[in-house]
Amino acid sequence: MPENEIPGGSPENTPVEQNGAAAEQVPVSWREPVAVFLAVLLADAALYHGGGYSGLAAFIVGAIALLGFGAYRPRFDRVVLLFGIVGFLIGLKLVWCGNGLLTLLGFGFMLFFAALQAGRSLMGGDFFKYLEEALKSGGFGFVYLRRMRQGVRSIPQFGGHHILIVMPLLAVGIFGAIFICANPDLQDMLWNLWSRFTEFLSKYYDWIPFPSQVLLWLVVAWCMVGLMRPKKSLTVSNDGFFGTGASETTGPLPTEPKESDPILFAAYRNTLVALSLLFAVYLMFEFHKNWTRDFPQGFNYSRHMHQGAAFLTLALGVSTLVYCVIFRAGILRDARIGQLKKWGAIWGGLNFLLAFSVYNRLFIYIDLNGLSRLRIIGLLGCTAVVLGLIAVIRMVWLFRDMIWLLPRYAWSVIAVVAVGLILPWDGYIAKVNTARVMKGDLLPSVFLFGHPESAEEYLASLPLMDSEDKTIREGARAIFAKQYLSLQKKPWEGTYAWTAFQWSNHELLKILERRKGDLEPYWDDEKMREKTIETFRKYTDRWI
């Protein structure tokens, strides 16, 4: 037997080439099964037996830590640490004041961290290939662990004679489900059998796990094994966040002089010239009209500032698309590209001035009657579009192509979304509006207590209970009394109550406990409480 042949192996099981170099076999570490076991325990406690954002936070942060712990060669460079820290911050925000979108973001960053630990790039399609491999490999993960100890690197495959069993079972399952759905009697019979079965299991609930609980264990184990040991990560990769250096899809484009269609080239040049002139004329009008903020009586702020900013943001987005259309790979190799780049730079500068005018309009509206979630979204959305414009201009000046551009712009958008979800914007919005109302500027009062599910907003709005305006003061006390009664109702009892813990609600409840004297008049008299709140709403809605 040749020295380099593995017993029981085959030619296809010999070491493979990865990224142009011989791949190193990944040995089995004791940390991997320990990480999987701990992840299953954490999921059981925080997800199955728990209910709330603190449990989700514990699972996300714990899973990130376990993915790093279980990795064969843990990676803790700057990029990996950045993603781990962002995941931890998402966990803190979930414990402070969670929501569904933030939860999705947390699971996303957990997957990003896992890919980086596996040595995968998050740019291009490599990340999605990693997820596909992880999903396929999870079920065979423990087979990998066992066989690799024996020196066998083959992967179990379904095929050949296996299909003789799989296909009939699949067909029976599909048609059996159809027949059951077509016959209510069969549905009732199966439901009765299932009810008796679950009733029997409930007698032994303390020591027999339910099928749904076992399913969760299997899903978590499957995902953890697959994320740590995807099919192609059985060999060590040294990829980073941006991959393994330049390639013909991510590196600079060839710069050999080349003549493109002269008519098309001239059309692009004329387009850039015309757009530059148009933007220059419009921006003079824009700054003349809005810079001084000297608006006539009865000026419609909503149409001009809110809707206008939205359309200007759309213009920036269209500009980004036009850049992509004009500066394609073929044009960038043209010998006369310098002409287009000159006019492209001029038009790009005018686009940044247009972005400045968007921010100006939004801040005019904010200065008028305060902050709101929608206005914060407008600022972040404009920022995302500007980042896209910057990425496109970089693509042009670095002679890159769309394959280089798209993942970088996608990460810019993800970064903006993360900032929007992680930072305590609700508290900041309420703090700004409350401060203005307490100074006697009642215009921002229209946005007070706009999101009853956000304890951040209630914490920042506490000074309103001492407002000099009687309607504002009594309305705030009635609203806080209602919130206090709601917080006293514990939605989750038992051993796993910590999974529903929300730090912001805990802090708010402690503060309201100290202000009981101001809230007591509105506790028992529900009609009086609701009438006071209604009066408050009508009073503040005058400034819509």
Coordinates of C-alpha atoms in Angstrom, one line a residue:
M1 CA 0.0 0.0 0.0
P2 CA 1.5 3.4 -0.9
E3 CA 2.5 5.5 2.1
N4 CA 0.2 8.4 1.3
E5 CA -2.9 6.1 0.9
I6 CA -5.4 5.9 3.8
P7 CA -6.9 2.6 4.6
G8 CA -10.5 2.4 3.4
G9 CA -10.1 5.6 1.4
S10 CA -10.2 6.3 -2.3
P11 CA -8.4 8.6 -4.7
E12 CA -11.1 11.2 -4.1
N13 CA -10.4 11.1 -0.4
T14 CA -6.8 12.3 -0.7
P15 CA -5.8 15.8 0.6
V16 CA -7.4 18.4 -1.6
E17 CA -6.0 21.7 -2.9
Q18 CA -7.6 24.7 -1.4
N19 CA -6.9 28.3 -2.6
G20 CA -4.0 27.0 -4.7
A21 CA -2.1 25.4 -1.7
A22 CA -2.2 22.0 -0.1
A23 CA -4.9 22.0 2.6
E24 CA -4.1 20.9 6.1
Q25 CA -6.4 18.3 7.7
V26 CA -8.4 19.6 10.6
P27 CA -8.0 17.2 13.5
V28 CA -10.7 16.6 16.1
S29 CA -10.6 18.6 19.3
W30 CA -12.3 17.8 22.6
R31 CA -13.6 21.3 22.6
E32 CA -16.0 20.6 19.7
P33 CA -18.4 18.1 21.3
V34 CA -18.2 20.1 24.6
A35 CA -19.3 23.2 22.7
V36 CA -22.1 21.4 21.0
F37 CA -23.3 19.9 24.3
L38 CA -23.2 23.3 26.1
A39 CA -25.1 24.9 23.2
V40 CA -27.8 22.3 23.5
L41 CA -28.1 22.9 27.3
L42 CA -28.2 26.7 26.7
A43 CA -30.9 26.4 24.1
D44 CA -33.0 24.1 26.3
A45 CA -32.8 26.6 29.2
A46 CA -33.0 29.9 27.3
L47 CA -35.3 29.0 24.4
Y48 CA -37.4 26.0 25.2
H49 CA -38.0 26.6 28.9
G50 CA -37.7 30.4 28.6
G51 CA -39.6 33.1 26.9
G52 CA -38.3 36.6 26.3
Y53 CA -35.5 38.7 24.9
S54 CA -33.0 38.0 27.8
G55 CA -33.1 34.3 26.9
L56 CA -32.5 35.1 23.3
A57 CA -29.6 37.4 24.3
A58 CA -28.1 34.7 26.4
F59 CA -28.3 32.1 23.6
I60 CA -26.8 34.5 21.0
V61 CA -23.9 35.6 23.1
G62 CA -23.4 32.1 24.5
A63 CA -23.4 30.6 21.0
I64 CA -20.9 33.2 19.8
A65 CA -18.6 32.3 22.7
L66 CA -19.0 28.6 22.1
L67 CA -18.3 28.9 18.4
G68 CA -15.0 30.5 19.3
F69 CA -14.3 28.0 22.0
G70 CA -15.1 25.0 19.8
A71 CA -13.1 26.1 16.7
Y72 CA -10.1 24.0 15.9
R73 CA -7.9 27.1 15.5
P74 CA -9.7 30.0 17.1
R75 CA -9.4 33.3 15.3
F76 CA -9.3 36.5 17.2
D77 CA -8.0 39.1 14.8
R78 CA -9.5 42.6 14.6
V79 CA -12.3 41.6 12.3
V80 CA -13.4 38.6 14.3
L81 CA -13.2 40.6 17.5
L82 CA -15.3 43.3 16.0
F83 CA -18.0 40.9 15.0
G84 CA -17.9 39.2 18.4
I85 CA -18.1 42.6 20.2
V86 CA -21.1 43.7 18.0
G87 CA -22.8 40.4 18.9
F88 CA -22.2 41.1 22.6
L89 CA -23.6 44.6 22.2
I90 CA -26.7 43.2 20.5
G91 CA -27.1 40.9 23.5
L92 CA -26.9 43.8 25.9
K93 CA -29.5 45.7 23.9
L94 CA -31.8 42.7 23.9
V95 CA -31.5 42.5 27.7
W96 CA -32.0 46.3 27.9
C97 CA -35.0 46.6 25.6
G98 CA -35.4 43.9 22.9
N99 CA -37.4 43.7 19.7
G100 CA -37.8 41.2 16.8
L101 CA -35.6 42.9 14.3
L102 CA -32.7 43.2 16.8
T103 CA -33.1 39.4 17.4
L104 CA -32.7 38.7 13.7
L105 CA -29.7 40.9 13.6
G106 CA -28.2 39.0 16.5
F107 CA -28.6 35.6 14.9
G108 CA -27.1 37.1 11.7
F109 CA -24.0 38.3 13.5
M110 CA -23.7 34.9 15.2
L111 CA -23.6 33.3 11.7
F112 CA -21.0 35.9 10.5
F113 CA -18.8 35.1 13.5
A114 CA -19.1 31.4 12.8
A115 CA -18.1 31.9 9.2
L116 CA -15.0 33.9 10.2
Q117 CA -14.0 31.3 12.7
A118 CA -14.3 28.7 9.9
G119 CA -11.9 30.8 7.9
R120 CA -14.5 31.9 5.4
S121 CA -14.8 35.3 3.7
L122 CA -17.9 37.3 4.2
M123 CA -17.6 39.0 0.9
G124 CA -19.1 37.7 -2.4
G125 CA -20.9 34.4 -2.4
D126 CA -18.5 32.6 -0.1
F127 CA -20.6 33.3 3.0
F128 CA -23.7 31.7 1.4
K129 CA -21.7 28.7 0.2
Y130 CA -20.5 28.3 3.8
L131 CA -24.1 28.3 5.1
E132 CA -25.1 25.8 2.5
E133 CA -22.2 23.5 3.4
A134 CA -22.9 23.9 7.1
L135 CA -26.6 23.0 6.6
K136 CA -25.7 19.9 4.7
S137 CA -22.9 18.9 7.0
G138 CA -24.6 19.2 10.3
G139 CA -26.3 15.9 10.2
F140 CA -23.1 14.0 9.4
G141 CA -20.9 16.0 11.9
F142 CA -20.5 13.3 14.4
V143 CA -19.7 10.8 11.6
Y144 CA -16.9 13.2 10.7
L145 CA -15.6 13.3 14.2
R146 CA -15.6 9.5 14.4
R147 CA -14.2 8.8 11.0
M148 CA -11.5 11.5 11.1
R149 CA -10.1 9.9 14.3
Q150 CA -9.7 6.7 12.1
G151 CA -8.0 8.8 9.4
V152 CA -10.9 8.6 6.9
R153 CA -12.0 11.9 5.3
S154 CA -14.8 10.6 3.2
I155 CA -18.2 12.1 3.6
P156 CA -21.3 9.9 3.7
Q157 CA -23.4 10.4 0.5
F158 CA -26.9 9.4 -0.4
G159 CA -27.0 7.9 -3.8
G160 CA -27.2 4.6 -5.6
H161 CA -29.1 2.0 -3.7
H162 CA -30.1 4.5 -1.0
I163 CA -32.6 6.1 -3.3
L164 CA -34.5 2.7 -3.4
I165 CA -35.5 3.5 0.2
V166 CA -35.6 7.3 0.3
M167 CA -37.9 7.8 -2.7
P168 CA -40.6 5.4 -1.7
L169 CA -40.6 6.8 1.9
L170 CA -40.8 10.3 0.5
A171 CA -43.7 9.4 -1.8
V172 CA -45.6 7.6 0.9
G173 CA -45.1 10.6 3.3
I174 CA -46.4 13.1 0.7
F175 CA -49.4 11.2 -0.4
G176 CA -50.2 10.0 3.1
A177 CA -50.3 13.6 4.2
I178 CA -52.6 14.5 1.3
F179 CA -55.0 11.6 2.1
I180 CA -55.1 12.6 5.8
C181 CA -56.0 16.2 4.8
A182 CA -58.7 14.9 2.5
N183 CA -60.4 12.9 5.3
P184 CA -61.6 14.7 8.5
D185 CA -62.2 11.3 10.2
L186 CA -58.5 10.4 9.8
Q187 CA -57.5 13.8 11.1
D188 CA -59.7 13.3 14.2
M189 CA -58.4 9.8 14.8
L190 CA -54.7 11.0 14.5
W191 CA -55.4 14.0 16.7
N192 CA -57.0 11.8 19.4
L193 CA -54.0 9.4 19.3
W194 CA -51.6 12.3 19.6
S195 CA -53.6 13.8 22.5
R196 CA -53.5 10.5 24.4
F197 CA -49.8 10.2 23.7
T198 CA -49.0 13.8 24.9
E199 CA -51.3 13.2 28.0
F200 CA -49.3 10.1 28.8
L201 CA -46.0 11.9 28.4
S202 CA -47.2 14.8 30.6
K203 CA -47.3 12.4 33.6
Y204 CA -43.6 12.0 33.2
Y205 CA -42.8 15.5 32.2
D206 CA -40.1 16.0 34.8
W207 CA -37.9 13.3 33.3
I208 CA -39.1 12.6 29.8
P209 CA -38.4 15.3 27.2
F210 CA -41.2 16.2 24.8
P211 CA -40.7 15.6 21.1
S212 CA -40.5 19.3 20.5
Q213 CA -37.8 19.6 23.1
V214 CA -35.8 16.8 21.5
L215 CA -36.3 18.4 18.1
L216 CA -34.8 21.6 19.4
W217 CA -31.8 19.7 20.8
L218 CA -31.2 18.0 17.4
V219 CA -31.6 21.3 15.5
V220 CA -29.1 23.1 17.7
A221 CA -26.6 20.2 17.6
W222 CA -27.0 20.0 13.8
C223 CA -26.4 23.7 13.4
M224 CA -23.5 23.9 15.8
V225 CA -21.7 20.9 14.3
G226 CA -22.3 22.2 10.8
L227 CA -21.1 25.8 11.6
M228 CA -17.9 24.5 13.2
R229 CA -17.2 21.7 10.7
P230 CA -18.8 22.4 7.4
K231 CA -18.0 20.1 4.5
K232 CA -15.2 22.1 3.0
S233 CA -13.9 23.3 6.3
L234 CA -12.5 19.9 7.1
T235 CA -9.4 21.5 5.8
V236 CA -7.9 24.6 7.3
S237 CA -8.5 27.8 5.3
N238 CA -6.7 31.1 5.9
D239 CA -9.3 33.3 4.3
G240 CA -10.2 36.5 6.1
F241 CA -13.0 38.9 6.0
F242 CA -12.1 40.0 2.4
G243 CA -11.1 36.6 1.1
T244 CA -7.7 35.5 -0.1
G245 CA -6.4 38.5 -2.0
A246 CA -7.0 39.6 -5.5
S247 CA -8.6 37.4 -8.0
E248 CA -10.0 38.1 -11.4
T249 CA -13.4 38.9 -9.9
T250 CA -12.3 41.0 -6.9
G251 CA -8.9 42.4 -8.0
P252 CA -8.3 45.4 -10.2
L253 CA -9.5 45.2 -13.8
P254 CA -7.0 44.8 -16.6
T255 CA -5.9 48.3 -17.7
E256 CA -4.8 47.6 -21.2
P257 CA -6.0 50.5 -23.5
K258 CA -9.1 49.5 -25.3
E259 CA -11.5 51.4 -27.5
S260 CA -15.2 51.0 -26.7
D261 CA -18.1 52.0 -28.9
P262 CA -17.4 55.7 -29.6
I263 CA -21.1 56.6 -29.8
L264 CA -21.9 54.9 -26.5
F265 CA -18.8 56.6 -24.9
A266 CA -19.9 60.0 -26.1
A267 CA -23.4 59.4 -24.8
Y268 CA -22.1 58.6 -21.4
R269 CA -19.9 61.7 -21.4
N270 CA -22.8 63.9 -22.5
T271 CA -25.0 62.4 -19.8
L272 CA -22.5 63.2 -17.1
V273 CA -22.1 66.7 -18.4
A274 CA -25.8 67.3 -18.5
L275 CA -26.4 65.9 -15.1
S276 CA -23.6 68.0 -13.6
L277 CA -25.2 71.1 -15.0
L278 CA -28.6 70.1 -13.9
F279 CA -27.4 69.4 -10.3
A280 CA -25.5 72.6 -10.2
V281 CA -28.6 74.7 -11.1
Y282 CA -30.8 72.8 -8.8
L283 CA -28.5 73.0 -5.8
M284 CA -28.3 76.8 -6.2
F285 CA -32.1 76.8 -6.0
E286 CA -32.1 74.4 -3.0
F287 CA -29.7 76.4 -0.9
H288 CA -31.3 79.7 -1.8
K289 CA -34.7 78.4 -0.7
N290 CA -33.8 76.4 2.4
W291 CA -30.5 77.6 3.8
T292 CA -31.9 80.8 5.5
R293 CA -35.0 78.9 6.8
D294 CA -37.0 82.0 6.2
F295 CA -40.3 80.3 5.4
P296 CA -43.7 82.1 4.8
Q297 CA -46.7 81.9 7.0
G298 CA -48.6 78.6 6.5
F299 CA -45.6 76.9 5.0
N300 CA -46.3 73.1 4.6
Y301 CA -43.3 71.6 6.4
S302 CA -44.4 68.0 5.8
R303 CA -44.6 68.2 2.0
H304 CA -41.4 70.2 1.6
M305 CA -39.2 68.8 4.3
H306 CA -40.4 65.2 4.9
Q307 CA -41.6 64.2 1.5
G308 CA -39.0 66.4 -0.2
A309 CA -36.2 64.7 1.7
A310 CA -37.5 61.3 0.7
F311 CA -37.5 62.2 -3.0
L312 CA -34.0 63.7 -2.8
T313 CA -32.8 60.5 -1.2
L314 CA -34.4 58.6 -4.0
A315 CA -32.4 60.8 -6.4
L316 CA -29.2 59.8 -4.7
G317 CA -30.1 56.2 -5.1
V318 CA -30.8 56.7 -8.8
S319 CA -27.5 58.5 -9.1
T320 CA -25.7 55.4 -7.7
L321 CA -27.5 53.2 -10.3
V322 CA -26.5 55.6 -13.1
Y323 CA -22.9 55.5 -11.9
C324 CA -23.0 51.7 -12.1
V325 CA -24.5 51.7 -15.6
I326 CA -22.0 54.2 -17.0
F327 CA -18.8 53.0 -15.3
R328 CA -19.1 49.3 -16.3
A329 CA -16.0 47.1 -16.6
G330 CA -15.8 47.6 -20.4
I331 CA -15.8 51.4 -20.1
L332 CA -13.2 51.4 -17.3
R333 CA -10.8 49.7 -19.7
D334 CA -11.3 52.4 -22.3
A335 CA -8.3 54.5 -23.2
R336 CA -10.4 57.7 -22.8
I337 CA -11.7 56.8 -19.4
G338 CA -10.0 60.0 -17.9
Q339 CA -12.7 62.2 -19.6
L340 CA -15.5 60.2 -18.0
K341 CA -13.8 60.1 -14.6
K342 CA -13.3 63.9 -14.6
W343 CA -17.0 64.5 -15.2
G344 CA -17.9 61.6 -12.9
A345 CA -15.9 63.3 -10.1
I346 CA -17.7 66.6 -10.7
W347 CA -21.1 65.0 -10.6
G348 CA -20.1 62.9 -7.5
G349 CA -19.2 66.1 -5.7
L350 CA -22.6 67.6 -6.6
N351 CA -24.3 64.4 -5.3
F352 CA -22.6 64.9 -1.9
L353 CA -23.9 68.5 -1.8
L354 CA -27.4 67.0 -2.6
A355 CA -26.9 64.6 0.3
F356 CA -26.1 67.6 2.5
S357 CA -29.3 69.3 1.4
V358 CA -31.3 66.1 2.4
Y359 CA -29.8 66.3 5.9
N360 CA -30.5 70.0 6.0
R361 CA -34.2 69.4 5.2
L362 CA -34.5 66.7 7.8
F363 CA -32.9 68.8 10.5
I364 CA -35.2 71.7 9.6
Y365 CA -38.2 69.4 10.3
I366 CA -36.6 68.1 13.5
D367 CA -36.0 71.6 14.7
L368 CA -39.6 72.4 14.0
N369 CA -41.3 69.8 16.2
G370 CA -38.9 67.3 17.5
L371 CA -37.6 63.8 16.8
S372 CA -39.4 60.7 15.8
R373 CA -38.5 57.2 14.8
L374 CA -39.3 57.9 11.2
R375 CA -36.9 60.9 11.1
I376 CA -34.1 58.8 12.6
I377 CA -34.9 56.2 9.9
G378 CA -34.7 59.0 7.3
L379 CA -31.2 60.1 8.5
L380 CA -30.0 56.5 8.6
G381 CA -31.5 55.7 5.2
C382 CA -29.8 58.8 3.6
T383 CA -26.5 57.7 5.2
A384 CA -26.9 54.2 3.7
V385 CA -27.5 55.7 0.2
V386 CA -24.4 58.0 0.7
L387 CA -22.3 55.0 1.6
G388 CA -23.4 53.3 -1.5
L389 CA -22.5 56.4 -3.6
I390 CA -19.0 56.4 -1.9
A391 CA -18.6 52.7 -2.7
V392 CA -19.4 53.2 -6.3
I393 CA -17.0 56.1 -6.7
R394 CA -14.3 54.0 -5.0
M395 CA -15.1 51.2 -7.5
V396 CA -14.5 53.7 -10.4
W397 CA -11.3 55.1 -9.1
L398 CA -9.8 51.7 -8.1
F399 CA -10.8 50.1 -11.5
R400 CA -13.0 47.5 -9.8
D401 CA -16.1 45.8 -11.0
M402 CA -19.6 45.1 -9.7
I403 CA -18.6 41.9 -8.0
W404 CA -16.2 43.9 -5.9
L405 CA -18.8 46.5 -5.2
L406 CA -21.9 44.6 -4.2
P407 CA -20.7 42.8 -1.0
R408 CA -19.0 46.0 0.2
Y409 CA -22.1 48.0 -0.2
A410 CA -24.2 45.3 1.4
W411 CA -21.9 45.4 4.5
S412 CA -22.3 49.2 4.6
V413 CA -26.1 48.7 4.7
I414 CA -25.8 46.1 7.4
A415 CA -23.6 48.4 9.4
V416 CA -26.2 51.2 9.2
V417 CA -29.0 48.8 10.2
A418 CA -26.9 47.6 13.1
V419 CA -26.4 51.2 14.3
G420 CA -30.2 51.8 14.0
L421 CA -31.1 48.7 16.0
I422 CA -28.4 48.6 18.6
L423 CA -28.2 52.2 19.8
P424 CA -30.9 53.3 22.2
W425 CA -32.7 55.6 19.8
D426 CA -36.1 55.5 21.5
G427 CA -34.5 56.8 24.7
Y428 CA -32.6 59.5 22.8
I429 CA -35.7 60.6 20.9
A430 CA -37.8 60.8 24.1
K431 CA -35.0 62.7 25.9
V432 CA -34.7 65.4 23.2
N433 CA -38.5 65.8 22.9
T434 CA -39.0 65.8 26.7
A435 CA -36.3 68.4 27.2
R436 CA -38.0 70.8 24.7
V437 CA -41.4 70.3 26.3
M438 CA -40.1 70.9 29.8
K439 CA -38.7 74.2 28.5
G440 CA -42.2 75.3 27.3
D441 CA -41.9 74.3 23.6
L442 CA -44.9 72.1 23.3
L443 CA -44.6 71.3 19.5
P444 CA -42.6 68.0 20.2
S445 CA -45.3 66.8 22.6
V446 CA -47.0 65.2 19.6
F447 CA -44.3 62.5 19.7
L448 CA -44.5 61.8 23.4
F449 CA -45.3 58.2 24.4
G450 CA -45.6 57.1 20.8
H451 CA -44.3 53.6 21.4
P452 CA -45.8 52.0 24.5
E453 CA -43.7 48.9 24.2
S454 CA -40.4 50.9 24.6
A455 CA -39.3 51.2 28.2
E456 CA -36.4 53.3 27.0
E457 CA -38.9 56.0 26.0
Y458 CA -40.7 55.9 29.4
L459 CA -37.4 56.2 31.3
A460 CA -36.4 59.3 29.3
S461 CA -39.9 60.8 29.7
L462 CA -40.0 60.6 33.5
P463 CA -39.5 64.4 33.9
L464 CA -42.9 65.0 32.3
M465 CA -44.5 64.0 35.6
D466 CA -43.3 67.3 37.0
S467 CA -44.2 69.5 34.0
E468 CA -45.6 73.0 34.6
D469 CA -48.3 72.3 32.0
K470 CA -51.1 70.6 34.0
T471 CA -52.5 68.7 31.0
I472 CA -49.0 67.3 30.2
R473 CA -48.2 66.6 33.8
E474 CA -51.5 64.7 34.7
G475 CA -51.5 62.9 31.3
A476 CA -48.0 61.7 31.9
R477 CA -48.8 60.5 35.4
A478 CA -51.9 58.6 34.1
I479 CA -49.8 57.0 31.4
F480 CA -47.1 56.0 33.9
A481 CA -49.7 54.6 36.2
K482 CA -51.0 52.4 33.4
Q483 CA -47.5 51.3 32.6
Y484 CA -46.8 50.5 36.2
L485 CA -49.8 48.3 36.5
S486 CA -48.7 46.5 33.3
L487 CA -45.2 46.0 34.6
Q488 CA -46.5 44.4 37.8
K489 CA -48.1 41.6 35.8
K490 CA -45.3 39.1 35.4
P491 CA -45.8 37.4 32.0
W492 CA -43.5 34.5 33.0
E493 CA -43.2 32.6 36.2
G494 CA -41.0 29.8 37.3
T495 CA -37.4 28.7 37.2
Y496 CA -36.7 30.2 33.8
A497 CA -38.2 33.6 34.4
W498 CA -34.8 35.2 33.8
T499 CA -35.2 34.6 30.1
A500 CA -38.0 37.2 30.0
F501 CA -36.0 39.8 32.0
Q502 CA -35.8 43.3 30.5
W503 CA -33.4 45.6 32.2
S504 CA -35.2 48.7 31.1
N505 CA -38.5 47.5 32.5
H506 CA -36.7 46.6 35.8
E507 CA -35.3 50.1 36.1
L508 CA -38.6 51.7 35.2
L509 CA -40.5 49.7 37.7
K510 CA -38.0 50.6 40.5
I511 CA -38.3 54.4 39.7
L512 CA -42.1 54.2 39.5
E513 CA -42.2 52.4 42.9
R514 CA -40.5 55.5 44.3
R515 CA -43.2 57.8 42.7
K516 CA -46.2 55.9 43.9
G517 CA -47.6 59.0 45.5
D518 CA -48.0 60.7 42.1
L519 CA -49.5 57.6 40.5
E520 CA -52.0 56.4 43.1
P521 CA -54.9 58.7 42.0
Y522 CA -55.0 56.8 38.7
W523 CA -54.5 53.2 39.9
D524 CA -58.0 52.1 40.9
D525 CA -60.2 54.4 38.8
E526 CA -59.7 53.1 35.3
K527 CA -62.3 55.5 33.7
M528 CA -60.5 58.5 35.2
R529 CA -57.2 57.2 34.0
E530 CA -58.3 56.6 30.4
K531 CA -60.2 59.9 30.3
T532 CA -57.0 61.8 31.4
I533 CA -54.9 60.0 28.8
E534 CA -57.5 60.8 26.1
T535 CA -57.4 64.5 27.1
F536 CA -53.6 64.4 27.0
R537 CA -53.7 62.8 23.4
K538 CA -56.1 65.4 22.1
Y539 CA -54.1 68.2 23.7
T540 CA -50.8 67.0 22.1
D541 CA -52.4 66.1 18.7
R542 CA -53.0 69.8 18.1
W543 CA -49.4 70.0 16.7
I544 CA -49.6 67.3 14.1

